[in-house]
Structures are given as C-alpha cells and as structure tokens.
XYZ file of C-alpha atoms in Angstrom:
490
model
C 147.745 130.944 71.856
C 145.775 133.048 74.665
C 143.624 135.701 73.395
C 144.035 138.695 76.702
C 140.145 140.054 77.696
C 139.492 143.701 75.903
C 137.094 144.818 78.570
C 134.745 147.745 78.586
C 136.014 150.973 77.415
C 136.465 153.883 74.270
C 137.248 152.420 71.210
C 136.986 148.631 72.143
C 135.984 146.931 68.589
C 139.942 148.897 67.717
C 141.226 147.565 70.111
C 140.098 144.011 69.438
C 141.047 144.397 65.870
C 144.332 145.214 67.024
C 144.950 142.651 69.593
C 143.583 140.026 67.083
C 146.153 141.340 64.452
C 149.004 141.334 66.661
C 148.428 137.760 68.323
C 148.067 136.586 64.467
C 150.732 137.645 62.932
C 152.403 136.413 66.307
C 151.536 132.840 66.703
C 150.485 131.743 63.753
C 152.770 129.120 62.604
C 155.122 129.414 58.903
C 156.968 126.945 56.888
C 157.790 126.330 53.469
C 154.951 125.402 50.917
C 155.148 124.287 47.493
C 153.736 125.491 44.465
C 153.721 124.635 40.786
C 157.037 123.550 40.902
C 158.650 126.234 43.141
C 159.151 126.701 46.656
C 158.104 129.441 48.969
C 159.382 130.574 52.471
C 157.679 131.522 55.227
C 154.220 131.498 54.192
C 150.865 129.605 54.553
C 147.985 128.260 52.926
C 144.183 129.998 53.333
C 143.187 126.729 55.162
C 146.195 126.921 57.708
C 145.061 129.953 58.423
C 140.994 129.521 58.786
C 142.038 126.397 60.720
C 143.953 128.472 63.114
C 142.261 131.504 63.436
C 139.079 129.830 64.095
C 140.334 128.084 66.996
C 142.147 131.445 68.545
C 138.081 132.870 68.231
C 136.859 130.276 69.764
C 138.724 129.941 73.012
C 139.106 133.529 72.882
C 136.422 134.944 75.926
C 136.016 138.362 73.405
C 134.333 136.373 71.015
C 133.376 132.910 72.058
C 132.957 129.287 71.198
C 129.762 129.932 69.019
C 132.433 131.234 66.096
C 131.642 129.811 62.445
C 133.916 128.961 60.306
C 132.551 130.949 57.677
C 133.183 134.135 60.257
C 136.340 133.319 60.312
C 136.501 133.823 56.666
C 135.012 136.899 55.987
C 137.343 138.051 58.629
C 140.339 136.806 56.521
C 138.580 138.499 53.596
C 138.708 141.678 55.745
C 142.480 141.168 56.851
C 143.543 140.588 53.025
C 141.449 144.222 52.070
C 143.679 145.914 54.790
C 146.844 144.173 53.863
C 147.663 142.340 57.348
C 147.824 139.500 55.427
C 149.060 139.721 50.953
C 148.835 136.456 48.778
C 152.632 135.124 47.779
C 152.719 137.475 44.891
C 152.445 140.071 46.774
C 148.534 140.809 45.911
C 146.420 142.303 48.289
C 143.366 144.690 48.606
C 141.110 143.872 45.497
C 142.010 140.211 45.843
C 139.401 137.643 47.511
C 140.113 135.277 49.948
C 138.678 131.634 49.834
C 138.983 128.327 52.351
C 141.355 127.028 49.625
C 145.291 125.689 49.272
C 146.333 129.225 47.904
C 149.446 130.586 49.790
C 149.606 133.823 51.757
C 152.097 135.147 53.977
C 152.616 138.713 56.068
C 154.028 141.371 54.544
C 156.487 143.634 55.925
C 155.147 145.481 58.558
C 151.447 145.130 59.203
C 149.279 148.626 60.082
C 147.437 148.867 63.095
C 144.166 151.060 63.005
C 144.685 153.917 64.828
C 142.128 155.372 67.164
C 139.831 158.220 66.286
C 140.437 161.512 68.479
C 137.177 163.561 69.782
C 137.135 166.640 71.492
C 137.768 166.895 75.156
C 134.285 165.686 77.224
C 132.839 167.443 79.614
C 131.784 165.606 83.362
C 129.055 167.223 83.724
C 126.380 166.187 81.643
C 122.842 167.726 83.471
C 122.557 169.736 86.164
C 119.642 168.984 88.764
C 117.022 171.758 89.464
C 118.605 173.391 92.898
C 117.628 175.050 95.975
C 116.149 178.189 95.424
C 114.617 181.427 97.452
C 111.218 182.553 97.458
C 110.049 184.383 94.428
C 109.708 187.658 94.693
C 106.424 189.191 96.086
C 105.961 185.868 98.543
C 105.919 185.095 101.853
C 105.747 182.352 104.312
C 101.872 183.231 105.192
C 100.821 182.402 101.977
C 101.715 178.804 102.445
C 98.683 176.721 102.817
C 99.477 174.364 105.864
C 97.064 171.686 107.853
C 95.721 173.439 111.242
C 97.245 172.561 113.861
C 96.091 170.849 116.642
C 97.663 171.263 120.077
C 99.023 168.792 122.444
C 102.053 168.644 124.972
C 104.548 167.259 122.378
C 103.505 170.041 120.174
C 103.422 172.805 123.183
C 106.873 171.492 124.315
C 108.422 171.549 120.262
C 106.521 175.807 120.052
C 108.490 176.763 123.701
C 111.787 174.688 123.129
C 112.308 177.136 120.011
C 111.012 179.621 121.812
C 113.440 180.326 124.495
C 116.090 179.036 121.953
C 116.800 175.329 122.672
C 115.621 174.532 119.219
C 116.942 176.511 116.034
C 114.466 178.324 114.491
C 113.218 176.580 110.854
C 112.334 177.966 107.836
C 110.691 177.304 104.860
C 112.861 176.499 101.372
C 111.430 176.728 98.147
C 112.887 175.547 95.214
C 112.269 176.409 91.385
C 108.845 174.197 90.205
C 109.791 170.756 88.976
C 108.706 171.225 85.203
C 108.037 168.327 82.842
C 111.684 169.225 80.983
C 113.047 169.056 84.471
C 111.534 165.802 85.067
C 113.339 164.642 81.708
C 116.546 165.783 82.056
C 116.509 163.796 85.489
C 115.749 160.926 83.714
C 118.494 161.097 80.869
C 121.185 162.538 83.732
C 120.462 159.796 85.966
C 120.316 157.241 83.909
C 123.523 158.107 81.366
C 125.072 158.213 85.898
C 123.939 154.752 86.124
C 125.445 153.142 82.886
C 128.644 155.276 83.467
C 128.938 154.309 86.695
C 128.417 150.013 85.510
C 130.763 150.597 82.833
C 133.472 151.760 84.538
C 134.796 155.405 82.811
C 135.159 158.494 83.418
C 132.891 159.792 80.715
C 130.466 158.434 77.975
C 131.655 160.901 75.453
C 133.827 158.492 74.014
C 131.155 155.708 73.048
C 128.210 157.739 73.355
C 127.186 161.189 71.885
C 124.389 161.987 75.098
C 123.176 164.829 72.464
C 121.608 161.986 70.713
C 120.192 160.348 73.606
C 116.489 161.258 74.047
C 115.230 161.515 77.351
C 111.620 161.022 75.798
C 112.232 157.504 74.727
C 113.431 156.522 78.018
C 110.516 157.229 79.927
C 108.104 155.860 77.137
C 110.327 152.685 77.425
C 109.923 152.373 80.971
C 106.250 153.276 81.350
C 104.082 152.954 77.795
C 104.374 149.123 78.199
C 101.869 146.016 78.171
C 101.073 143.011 81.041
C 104.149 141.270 78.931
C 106.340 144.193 79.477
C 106.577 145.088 75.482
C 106.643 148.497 74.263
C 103.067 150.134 73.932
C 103.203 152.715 70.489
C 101.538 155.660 70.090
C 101.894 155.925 66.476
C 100.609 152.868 65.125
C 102.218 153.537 61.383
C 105.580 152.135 63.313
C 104.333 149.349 64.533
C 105.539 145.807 62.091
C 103.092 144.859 59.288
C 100.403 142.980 60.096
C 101.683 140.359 57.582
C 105.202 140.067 59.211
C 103.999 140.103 63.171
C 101.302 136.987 61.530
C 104.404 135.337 60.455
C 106.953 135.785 63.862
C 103.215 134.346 66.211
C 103.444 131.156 63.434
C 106.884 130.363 64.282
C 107.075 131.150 68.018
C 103.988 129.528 68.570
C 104.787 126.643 66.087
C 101.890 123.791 66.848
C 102.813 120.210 67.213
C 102.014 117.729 64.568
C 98.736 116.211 66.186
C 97.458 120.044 65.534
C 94.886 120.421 62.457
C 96.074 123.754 62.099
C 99.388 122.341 60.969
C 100.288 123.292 57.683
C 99.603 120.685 55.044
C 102.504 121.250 52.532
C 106.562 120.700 53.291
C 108.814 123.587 53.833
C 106.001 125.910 55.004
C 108.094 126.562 57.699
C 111.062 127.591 55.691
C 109.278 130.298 53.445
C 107.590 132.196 56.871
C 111.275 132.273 58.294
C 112.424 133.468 55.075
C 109.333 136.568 55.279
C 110.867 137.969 58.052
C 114.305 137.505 57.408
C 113.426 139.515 54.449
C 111.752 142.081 56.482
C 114.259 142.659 59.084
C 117.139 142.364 56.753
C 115.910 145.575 54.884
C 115.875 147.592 57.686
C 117.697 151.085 57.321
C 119.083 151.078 60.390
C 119.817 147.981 63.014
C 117.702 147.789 65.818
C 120.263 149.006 68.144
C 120.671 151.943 65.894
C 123.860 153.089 64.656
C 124.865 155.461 67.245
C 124.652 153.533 69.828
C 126.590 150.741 68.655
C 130.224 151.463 70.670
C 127.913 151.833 73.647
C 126.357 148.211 73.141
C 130.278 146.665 71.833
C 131.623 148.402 74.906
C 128.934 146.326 77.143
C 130.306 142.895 75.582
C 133.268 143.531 77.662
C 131.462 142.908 80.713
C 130.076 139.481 79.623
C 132.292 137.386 82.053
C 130.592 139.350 84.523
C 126.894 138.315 83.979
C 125.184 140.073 86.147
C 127.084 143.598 85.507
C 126.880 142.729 81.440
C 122.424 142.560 81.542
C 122.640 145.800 84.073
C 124.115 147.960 81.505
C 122.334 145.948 78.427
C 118.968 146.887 80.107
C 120.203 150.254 80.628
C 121.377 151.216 77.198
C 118.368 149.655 75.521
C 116.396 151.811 77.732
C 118.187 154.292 75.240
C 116.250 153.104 71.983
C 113.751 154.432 69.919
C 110.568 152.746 71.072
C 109.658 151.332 67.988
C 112.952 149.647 67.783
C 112.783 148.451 71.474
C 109.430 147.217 70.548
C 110.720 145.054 67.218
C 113.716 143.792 69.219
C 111.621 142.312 72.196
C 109.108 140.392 69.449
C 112.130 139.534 67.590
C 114.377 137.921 70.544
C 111.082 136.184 71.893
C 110.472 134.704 68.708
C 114.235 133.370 67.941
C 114.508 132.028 71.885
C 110.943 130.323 71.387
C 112.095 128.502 68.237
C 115.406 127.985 69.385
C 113.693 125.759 72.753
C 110.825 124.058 70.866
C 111.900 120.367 69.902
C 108.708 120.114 67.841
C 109.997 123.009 65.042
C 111.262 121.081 61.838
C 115.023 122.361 60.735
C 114.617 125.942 59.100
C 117.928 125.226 57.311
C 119.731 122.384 56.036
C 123.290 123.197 56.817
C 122.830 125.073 60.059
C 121.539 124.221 63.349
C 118.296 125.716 64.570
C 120.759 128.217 66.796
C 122.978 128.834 64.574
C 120.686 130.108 62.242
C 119.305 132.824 64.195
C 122.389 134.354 65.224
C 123.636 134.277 61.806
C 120.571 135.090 60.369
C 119.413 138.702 62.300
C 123.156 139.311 63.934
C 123.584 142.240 60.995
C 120.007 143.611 61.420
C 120.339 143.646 65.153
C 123.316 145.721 65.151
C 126.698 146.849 62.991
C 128.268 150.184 62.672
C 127.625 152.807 59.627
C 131.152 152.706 59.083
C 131.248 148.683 58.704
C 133.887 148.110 61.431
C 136.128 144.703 60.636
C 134.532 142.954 63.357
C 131.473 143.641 63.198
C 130.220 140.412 62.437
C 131.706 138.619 65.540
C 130.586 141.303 67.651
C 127.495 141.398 66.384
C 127.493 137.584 66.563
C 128.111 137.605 70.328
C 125.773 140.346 71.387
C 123.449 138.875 69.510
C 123.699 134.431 71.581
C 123.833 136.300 74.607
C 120.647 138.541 73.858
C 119.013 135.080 73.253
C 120.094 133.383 76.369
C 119.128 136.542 78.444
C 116.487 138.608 76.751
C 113.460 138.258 79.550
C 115.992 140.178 82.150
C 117.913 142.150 79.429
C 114.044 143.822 78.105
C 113.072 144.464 81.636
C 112.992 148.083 83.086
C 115.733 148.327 85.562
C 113.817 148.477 89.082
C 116.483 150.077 90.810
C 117.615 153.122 88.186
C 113.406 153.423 88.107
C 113.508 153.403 91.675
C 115.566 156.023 92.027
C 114.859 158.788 89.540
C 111.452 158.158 90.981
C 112.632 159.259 94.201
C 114.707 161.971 93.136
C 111.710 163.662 91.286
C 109.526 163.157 94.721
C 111.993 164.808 97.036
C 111.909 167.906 94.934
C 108.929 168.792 94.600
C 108.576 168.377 98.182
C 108.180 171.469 100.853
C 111.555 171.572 102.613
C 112.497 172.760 106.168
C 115.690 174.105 106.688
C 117.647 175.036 110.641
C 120.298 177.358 110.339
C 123.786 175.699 110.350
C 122.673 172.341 109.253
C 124.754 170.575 106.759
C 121.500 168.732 105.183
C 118.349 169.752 104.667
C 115.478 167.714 105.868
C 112.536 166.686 104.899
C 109.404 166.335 106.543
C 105.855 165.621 105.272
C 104.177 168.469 107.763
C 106.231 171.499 109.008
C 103.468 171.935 111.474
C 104.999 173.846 114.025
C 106.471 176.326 112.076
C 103.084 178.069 111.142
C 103.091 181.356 111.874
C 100.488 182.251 114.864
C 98.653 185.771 115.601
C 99.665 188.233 118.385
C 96.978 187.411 120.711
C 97.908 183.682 120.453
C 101.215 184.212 121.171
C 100.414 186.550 124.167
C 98.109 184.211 125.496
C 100.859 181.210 125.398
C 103.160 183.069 126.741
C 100.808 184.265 129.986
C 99.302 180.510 130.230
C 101.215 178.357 128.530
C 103.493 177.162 131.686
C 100.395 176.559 133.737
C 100.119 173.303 133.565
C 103.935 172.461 133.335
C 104.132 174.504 137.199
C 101.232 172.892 138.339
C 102.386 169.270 137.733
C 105.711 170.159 139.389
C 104.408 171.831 142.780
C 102.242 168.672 143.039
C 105.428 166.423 142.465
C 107.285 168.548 144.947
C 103.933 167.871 147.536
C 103.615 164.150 147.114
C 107.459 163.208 147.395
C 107.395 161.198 150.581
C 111.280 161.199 149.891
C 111.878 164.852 151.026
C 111.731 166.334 154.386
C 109.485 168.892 155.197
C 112.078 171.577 155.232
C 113.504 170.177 151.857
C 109.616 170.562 150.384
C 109.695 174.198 151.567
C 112.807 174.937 150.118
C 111.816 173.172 146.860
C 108.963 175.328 146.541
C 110.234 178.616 147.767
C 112.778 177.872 144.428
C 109.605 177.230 142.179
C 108.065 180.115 143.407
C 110.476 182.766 143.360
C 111.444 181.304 139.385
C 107.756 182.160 138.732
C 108.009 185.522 140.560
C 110.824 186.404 137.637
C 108.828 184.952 134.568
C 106.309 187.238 135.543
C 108.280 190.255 136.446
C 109.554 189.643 133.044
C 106.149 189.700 131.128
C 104.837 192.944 132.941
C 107.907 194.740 131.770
C-alpha cells in the first residue's frame, strides 16, 4: 500500500487524483458482505473503506500524517459524485456517502480525469532593456566626466593606447532604465527564479504570468514594517478594526494571573469564532485563485525543505498586498495559539492544531473550479505554512539581491574594446576623455622626457656594464630618440 511522490509539475492536483484513484481501486481489499438477508460479492462497507483510505493518506508523503478522518470522507463523498466508487445498487452521483455499514463496490471501469490542454507557451517571457547606440544628435564630448588628474600610471595607460598596445575604448550607451523597465525586471527575474526552483520548462502551465503584477512584487518586498508585514497604501483594505482587535486577543492570549483576563467562560471561543467568520467570507482565498496550481505545484517539493520555502516565498511574493498582508497576521496568530500552553481548548472535539488547519485551510486557498482534493491540499499547504511562516513571509535576499544588481549595472556608463566578448564595467572611464590639440601636441613633444631621462641615468649608474657596453647602450638610446623626433618634425 505505497502511495509513489507526485512532485512538482503541470497539472499536479490531476495527477494526484489519479494516482489516488488507481492505487484505490487497486489495493483496497473485497469480500463478500451480507445484507438483509442476501449476499453480495465483491464489495465493501463505507467504514472498510474510510478505515483504509485514511491510512493510505496518512503514510502517503503527498498528503501527510495530519489527515482527518472526516477528510477522508468528504473525499469518499467526492469519489461516489464521480462514480469511482457506486453503492451495491448501482447508485451513484446524487447519492451521499456516510462513515456507516452501507455496502459499495467499483463499478466497471472507473474514469480518470483527463488533463486540460492550453496553448503552446512561449520561453521567453520579458526581454531585458539591451545595448544600444548613441541617440542621434550626441557625441562622446557631451559626456560629463571627473577631470583628470595626471600621474605615471595614468601617462603610461594614455601612451600604451597610443602607439596601439592597448585597444582603443569607447563609450556604450544603452536605452534609459525607465520605471516600466525596472518592473518588468522584477516580474522576469523573479517568474526565472521560481521556474528555475521548480524545475520546468515553462510556467505557462500553472501560472498565467499575464496575471502576475510586477507592482505587487516590489510593494511586497519594499512597503514593509520593522516586523516585515506588508505596509498599505490604501487603508480601506486593511482588516476591520474589530477583527485585527480580535486576532491581538488570541495571539497575545494573557495568562490567568492577568486582570485583563476575561471574566466569563467561553470568551475565548466566540473571538475565534469572529474571525473565522470573517475570513471564511472572503471572496477569494488568500492565495487567490489563480495562483493556486502554482502554490499545489510547490507542495511537491515539501520533502525537500529548503527548496519547498524558496519557491513558497517566491510565489507569495506574487500576491496582492492586501492579501500578503492578511495571510502574515493570520499565520502569526494560528502559530502563536497553536505554541501557547496557557490558551484554553477553542474546540471540544479537536485539538488546538487541528483546529486551525481545518478551520482557515478553505479560506487560505482552493481552486474556483473546486478541484476533488482540494481539501487535503489545502490541508497540507496550510500545517506546513504554520510550521514555517517566519522564513516562508520573508523577502527572498538572494532573488532581491539580484534584480537589485541587474537594475544597477544598467544604468551604469559602459566601456567597451573592440573584439571583446564582454563588456566591462568600470566606475570612471577616465582615460578615455577626449583631450584638445595642444594637449596632445604637447604630450607627444614632452611626454617621454622623463621616461628617457630615468633610463640614460640607469644606463650611467650600472656598475655592471663596461665602459664600452655604457657607450653602446647609449649610442642605442640616442639614435631611438634621433627617430622619434625625425618622426614629429615630419
């Protein structure tokens, strides 16, 4: 009874319906049952059934061991509506399904869901701002640069390109890095990242990027507080002031020596209820509905921790802000409760875990299209969001990082030598600046002064070299001299 891992991928809460199906109708065991008098083949009562297919969940890594028993029902609910499983009659669809002695068995041949097709995806999703020549009516000596200021590393840099040892540089502009620019940077690189994490060769397949607005990213990453919550700009989304009242009572529940402690029983109970209220009226889940293959696609990664809160802090970079905001009060309430031993039981026949999941999986996410497993899926996004939210709600420091980079080196001034493969950067093209006639005249009369002078008096004080060898050595410096200045007077 093994349950194979459905990692990341298109189409994965399909997939898991159809493995689960399959394995089911496999393994789970048939004999003959009575009832009222008459005996039936091959068949199975609804309590076999919950009994068994609540164990497969829970040893199953796609789901986990946190599986209710009461999931496990609704799921047989949603296996009777799509006629894997039909009651001995032959009943199915309209009929319910109950943790009861009533015999079922498999009919025929049981239909897999098939998966939906999409149009073909293109690879590239945003082109960077590229290289780019001058605008017309420029020129290099419009460029404001830092004066220079001569020395001998400097004087040797000007003459090495001057009698060609050095390439000659130039200047490259590029196109001005616009706001729009700077966003669709942001949205390319970070769509890259979670690409890249998950494993595929496109998103298009659990993420339509036209919906994915580069504007909420960077709000997400920089409108934020000390805490590292969302910061609003339009206060008319943030919570009600009632309900945010409520979720401080219960994460910051006081112990009983406190006078602030609320005097009558069950207090408790009613502001849990409030906000259960609240978020369970949403019109949308938190993780919105178009994101919610991305986030199901992400559970596939769970066995690999690290890799699974990587792409969960990427694609909740993806959220509206207002809905990052009333996730990351929401998960730091539910953890808080969940770790304080001082909070009195919020429900009688669940524990204090439990509860939460159970209580805000829907609200935190489900498709529009109420996918069959949405409940389990939701169930175990939902524990490890819990155990995990302080990372999961951080800004990723290294995508940041990154695009931060990226958006520096373009709006940098670039230098360019024919031939090279790269371009490089540097902070000063200094001695590229172009210099007046007279300058250059002047350097070129005076500028190997020095240089000759430093030699002759090498050449001199070499206790090495023979007298004839010094006179030799000179007559060589002097006759190269002799030519440089033939060559200037011509």
């Amino acid at each position: 009874m093994e349950h194979r891992i459905v990692g990341p991928g298109p189409y994965r809460a399909t997939r898991l319906w159809n493995e689960t199906v399959e394995l089911f109708r496999a393994k789970m065991p048939l004999r003959k049952h009575r009832c009222r008098f008459k005996s039936y083949e091959h068949c199975f009562t609804a309590t076999e059934a919950v009994d068994w297919l609540h164990e497969l969940l829970r040893r199953s890594q796609n789901f986990g061991p946190e599986v209710t028993r009461k999931q496990t029902v609704q799921l047989l609910k949603k296996f009777l509506k799509n006629h894997v499983i039909e009651d001995i009659k032959g009943k199915w669809g309209q009929e319910d399904f109950e943790d009861n002695r009533h015999l079922y068995r498999f009919p025929p041949s049981s239909p897999l869901k098939p998966y939906p097709k999409r149009p073909p995806y293109q690879k590239d999703v945003i082109e960077f701002p590229k290289w780019d020549d001058p605008p017309p009516g420029t020129s290099q000596e419009n460029i404001p640069v830092r004066p220079l200021v001569m020395n001998p590393e400097m004087w040797y840099k000007r003459h090495s390109i001057a009698i060609g040892e050095v390439p000659a540089c130039r200047l490259v502009h590029r196109r001005q890095v616009t706001e729009a620019n700077v966003e669709e940077i942001w949205k390319s690189m970070t769509l890259s990242y979670l690409q890249k994490i998950l494993g595929l060769d496109s998103l298009e397949e659990v993420l339509d990027i036209k919906l994915v607005n580069s504007k909420f990213i960077i709000h997400n990453v920089y409108s934020v507080s000390k805490q590292g919550v969302v910061i609003l700009d339009d206060k008319s989304k943030e919570l009600p002031h009632w309900v945010l009242s409520a979720m401080k009572c219960l994460a910051n529940w006081p112990n009983c020596s406190d006078l602030k402690q609320p005097m009558y029983l069950g207090f408790e109970k009613d502001v849990f209820k409030t906000i259960a209220d609240y978020y369970g009226h949403l019109k949308e889940p938190l993780l919105t509905f178009h994101l919610f293959d991305a986030f199901v696609s992400v559970l596939g990664l769970l066995q690999k921790e690290k890799m699974a809160i990587e792409a969960f802090q990427i694609c909740c970079l993806l959220l509206p802000p207002e809905n990052r905001r009333k996730l990351q009060l929401l998960m730091r309430m539910m953890a808080r409760i969940c770790l304080n031993k001082e909070m009195p039981p919020l429900c009688d026949g669940f524990g204090t875990r439990t509860l939460m999941v159970q209580t805000f999986s829907h609200c935190i996410l489900c498709s529009k299209d109420e996918v069959d497993l949405d409940d389990l899926l939701a169930a175990r996004l939902v524990t490890f969001l819990m155990d995990n939210y302080q990372e999961i709600l951080k800004v990723p420091l290294a995508l940041q990082t990154s695009i931060e980079e990226r958006v520096a080196h373009l709006r940098r001034v670039q230098i360019k030598y024919p031939g090279a493969d790269m371009d490089i950067t540097l902070s000063a093209p200094s001695f590229c600046r172009q210099i007046s006639p007279e300058e250059f005249e002047y350097q070129r009369a005076y500028g190997s002064q020095e240089p000759l002078a430093a030699l002759l008096e090498e050449v001199i004080t070499d206790a090495k070299l023979s007298s004839k060898e010094k006179k030799k050595k000179l007559k060589q410096v002097l006759a190269a001299k002799d030519v440089e200045i033939r060559n200037l007077t011509m």
